[in-house]
GROMACS .gro file of C-alpha atoms in nm:
model
  166
    1MET     CA    1   0.000   0.000   0.000
    2LYS     CA    2   0.139   0.340  -0.103
    3ARG     CA    3   0.141   0.595   0.174
    4THR     CA    4   0.037   0.958   0.139
    5SER     CA    5   0.325   1.198   0.083
    6PHE     CA    6   0.345   1.497   0.316
    7ALA     CA    7   0.646   1.644   0.135
    8ASN     CA    8   0.451   1.946   0.005
    9TRP     CA    9   0.227   2.011   0.304
   10PRO     CA   10   0.255   2.361   0.457
   11CYS     CA   11   0.384   2.215   0.784
   12SER     CA   12   0.743   2.138   0.883
   13ILE     CA   13   0.625   1.856   1.112
   14ALA     CA   14   0.446   1.687   0.822
   15ARG     CA   15   0.745   1.737   0.591
   16THR     CA   16   0.984   1.593   0.850
   17LEU     CA   17   0.753   1.295   0.903
   18ASP     CA   18   0.750   1.240   0.529
   19LEU     CA   19   1.123   1.175   0.555
   20LEU     CA   20   1.149   1.015   0.901
   21GLY     CA   21   0.797   0.877   0.948
   22ASP     CA   22   0.855   0.505   0.916
   23HIS     CA   23   1.003   0.319   1.212
   24TRP     CA   24   1.333   0.222   1.043
   25THR     CA   25   1.458   0.560   0.918
   26PRO     CA   26   1.511   0.726   1.259
   27LEU     CA   27   1.686   0.410   1.377
   28VAL     CA   28   1.922   0.418   1.078
   29VAL     CA   29   2.002   0.781   1.163
   30ARG     CA   30   2.047   0.688   1.531
   31GLU     CA   31   2.300   0.421   1.433
   32ALA     CA   32   2.488   0.677   1.224
   33PHE     CA   33   2.521   0.888   1.541
   34TYR     CA   34   2.661   0.579   1.716
   35GLY     CA   35   2.932   0.572   1.449
   36ILE     CA   36   2.792   0.304   1.220
   37ARG     CA   37   2.891   0.382   0.862
   38ARG     CA   38   2.878   0.065   0.656
   39PHE     CA   39   2.581  -0.121   0.509
   40ASP     CA   40   2.664  -0.451   0.676
   41GLU     CA   41   2.709  -0.279   1.014
   42PHE     CA   42   2.368  -0.109   0.986
   43GLN     CA   43   2.213  -0.439   0.885
   44GLN     CA   44   2.376  -0.630   1.170
   45GLU     CA   45   2.301  -0.371   1.440
   46LEU     CA   46   1.938  -0.324   1.342
   47GLY     CA   47   1.845  -0.671   1.217
   48ILE     CA   48   1.678  -0.493   0.926
   49ALA     CA   49   1.604  -0.664   0.593
   50ARG     CA   50   1.864  -0.578   0.332
   51ASN     CA   51   1.608  -0.445   0.083
   52THR     CA   52   1.450  -0.223   0.350
   53LEU     CA   53   1.792  -0.091   0.455
   54THR     CA   54   1.882  -0.026   0.090
   55ASP     CA   55   1.562   0.177   0.046
   56ARG     CA   56   1.620   0.380   0.364
   57LEU     CA   57   1.986   0.453   0.286
   58HIS     CA   58   1.902   0.559  -0.070
   59ARG     CA   59   1.631   0.794   0.058
   60LEU     CA   60   1.858   0.944   0.325
   61VAL     CA   61   2.132   0.999   0.065
   62ASP     CA   62   1.885   1.146  -0.186
   63GLU     CA   63   1.753   1.384   0.082
   64GLY     CA   64   2.105   1.494   0.182
   65VAL     CA   65   2.094   1.345   0.534
   66LEU     CA   66   2.372   1.096   0.458
   67GLU     CA   67   2.657   1.112   0.210
   68LYS     CA   68   2.805   0.807   0.037
   69ARG     CA   69   3.185   0.789   0.046
   70LEU     CA   70   3.367   0.524  -0.151
   71TYR     CA   71   3.607   0.325   0.068
   72GLU     CA   72   3.672   0.025  -0.159
   73THR     CA   73   3.670   0.010  -0.538
   74GLU     CA   74   3.664  -0.366  -0.614
   75PRO     CA   75   3.380  -0.421  -0.556
   76PRO     CA   76   3.255  -0.068  -0.489
   77ARG     CA   77   3.172  -0.024  -0.118
   78TYR     CA   78   3.058   0.288   0.059
   79ASP     CA   79   3.051   0.448   0.400
   80TYR     CA   80   2.733   0.637   0.485
   81VAL     CA   81   2.828   0.955   0.671
   82LEU     CA   82   2.603   1.213   0.831
   83THR     CA   83   2.596   1.547   0.652
   84GLU     CA   84   2.531   1.879   0.827
   85LYS     CA   85   2.161   1.824   0.756
   86GLY     CA   86   2.188   1.478   0.912
   87ARG     CA   87   2.384   1.597   1.216
   88ASP     CA   88   2.112   1.856   1.274
   89LEU     CA   89   1.871   1.567   1.341
   90PHE     CA   90   2.053   1.501   1.669
   91THR     CA   91   1.822   1.739   1.855
   92VAL     CA   92   1.516   1.561   1.714
   93LEU     CA   93   1.643   1.221   1.830
   94ALA     CA   94   1.754   1.358   2.168
   95THR     CA   95   1.410   1.510   2.225
   96MET     CA   96   1.240   1.183   2.125
   97SER     CA   97   1.469   1.003   2.368
   98ARG     CA   98   1.377   1.241   2.650
   99TRP     CA   99   1.007   1.184   2.589
  100GLY     CA  100   1.055   0.808   2.577
  101ASP     CA  101   1.261   0.817   2.897
  102ARG     CA  102   0.986   1.007   3.074
  103TRP     CA  103   0.685   0.813   2.951
  104LEU     CA  104   0.805   0.470   2.836
  105ALA     CA  105   1.103   0.371   3.054
  106GLY     CA  106   1.036   0.085   3.292
  107GLU     CA  107   1.115   0.059   3.661
  108GLU     CA  108   1.475  -0.033   3.579
  109GLY     CA  109   1.531   0.318   3.442
  110VAL     CA  110   1.623   0.476   3.113
  111PRO     CA  111   1.802   0.255   2.860
  112VAL     CA  112   2.050   0.517   2.732
  113VAL     CA  113   2.186   0.828   2.905
  114LEU     CA  114   2.308   1.133   2.712
  115HIS     CA  115   2.640   1.258   2.846
  116HIS     CA  116   2.753   1.609   2.758
  117ASP     CA  117   3.127   1.570   2.712
  118ALA     CA  118   3.190   1.945   2.715
  119CYS     CA  119   3.080   1.983   3.080
  120ASP     CA  120   3.114   1.615   3.180
  121HIS     CA  121   2.752   1.580   3.300
  122ASP     CA  122   2.468   1.347   3.212
  123THR     CA  123   2.186   1.545   3.055
  124THR     CA  124   1.852   1.541   2.875
  125ALA     CA  125   1.733   1.742   2.579
  126GLU     CA  126   1.552   2.064   2.655
  127VAL     CA  127   1.376   2.284   2.402
  128VAL     CA  128   1.424   2.651   2.481
  129CYS     CA  129   1.318   2.977   2.320
  130SER     CA  130   1.590   3.097   2.087
  131ALA     CA  131   1.534   3.457   2.203
  132CYS     CA  132   1.502   3.440   2.584
  133ARG     CA  133   1.643   3.088   2.648
  134LYS     CA  134   1.347   2.992   2.872
  135PRO     CA  135   1.199   2.640   2.830
  136LEU     CA  136   0.949   2.623   2.547
  137VAL     CA  137   0.620   2.476   2.673
  138ALA     CA  138   0.290   2.432   2.489
  139GLN     CA  139   0.088   2.645   2.732
  140GLU     CA  140   0.305   2.949   2.657
  141THR     CA  141   0.346   2.898   2.284
  142SER     CA  142   0.122   2.967   1.985
  143MET     CA  143   0.154   2.886   1.617
  144ARG     CA  144   0.145   3.155   1.349
  145MET     CA  145   0.152   3.137   0.974
  146GLY     CA  146   0.504   3.184   0.846
  147PRO     CA  147   0.616   3.352   0.524
  148GLY     CA  148   0.610   3.016   0.344
  149TYR     CA  149   0.245   2.941   0.423
  150PRO     CA  150   0.060   2.909   0.089
  151GLU     CA  151  -0.145   3.216  -0.002
  152ARG     CA  152  -0.424   2.996  -0.141
  153LEU     CA  153  -0.484   2.849   0.207
  154LYS     CA  154  -0.461   3.163   0.422
  155ARG     CA  155  -0.825   3.267   0.369
  156ARG     CA  156  -0.984   2.929   0.445
  157PRO     CA  157  -1.200   2.938   0.762
  158ASP     CA  158  -1.046   2.620   0.906
  159VAL     CA  159  -0.694   2.758   0.859
  160ARG     CA  160  -0.790   3.095   1.008
  161ARG     CA  161  -0.939   2.913   1.311
  162ARG     CA  162  -0.626   2.700   1.353
  163PHE     CA  163  -0.405   3.007   1.367
  164GLY     CA  164  -0.649   3.226   1.563
  165THR     CA  165  -0.700   3.479   1.285
  166ALA     CA  166  -1.074   3.412   1.233
   0.00000   0.00000   0.00000
């Protein structure tokens, strides 16, 4: 069954989910942060079917999240290395980890701890306002249409209600 593409939706969450929305893709990216670079290593660490891994790696390369680097010519073999765009997904994965630690960890505790090497402390992800540096919480945050919101949708009553401009 073909899934609906969210790539052109006027929503960055939907567009991100279009890329990362299956359960294997974020795990492939997570493994890249652990230092996994080669196809066989990804396959072994994740226990993922080779055809599924091939599809996910191709998509991540096509989207500029990973870069293929030739490390052997006969036969051709590649490392898959995080690009700047891929490295920027760290905050997404760290925030997902924090949520999972809070709501899904068992009595034995969290499965993985983030350690901030720069200050030598264990830590968790925290989303803060880029202007005032205070924690960003839903109750104190609203959504507004940005400059990229499609003009054709701005006048619709449901859209105006969503953004409080009705």
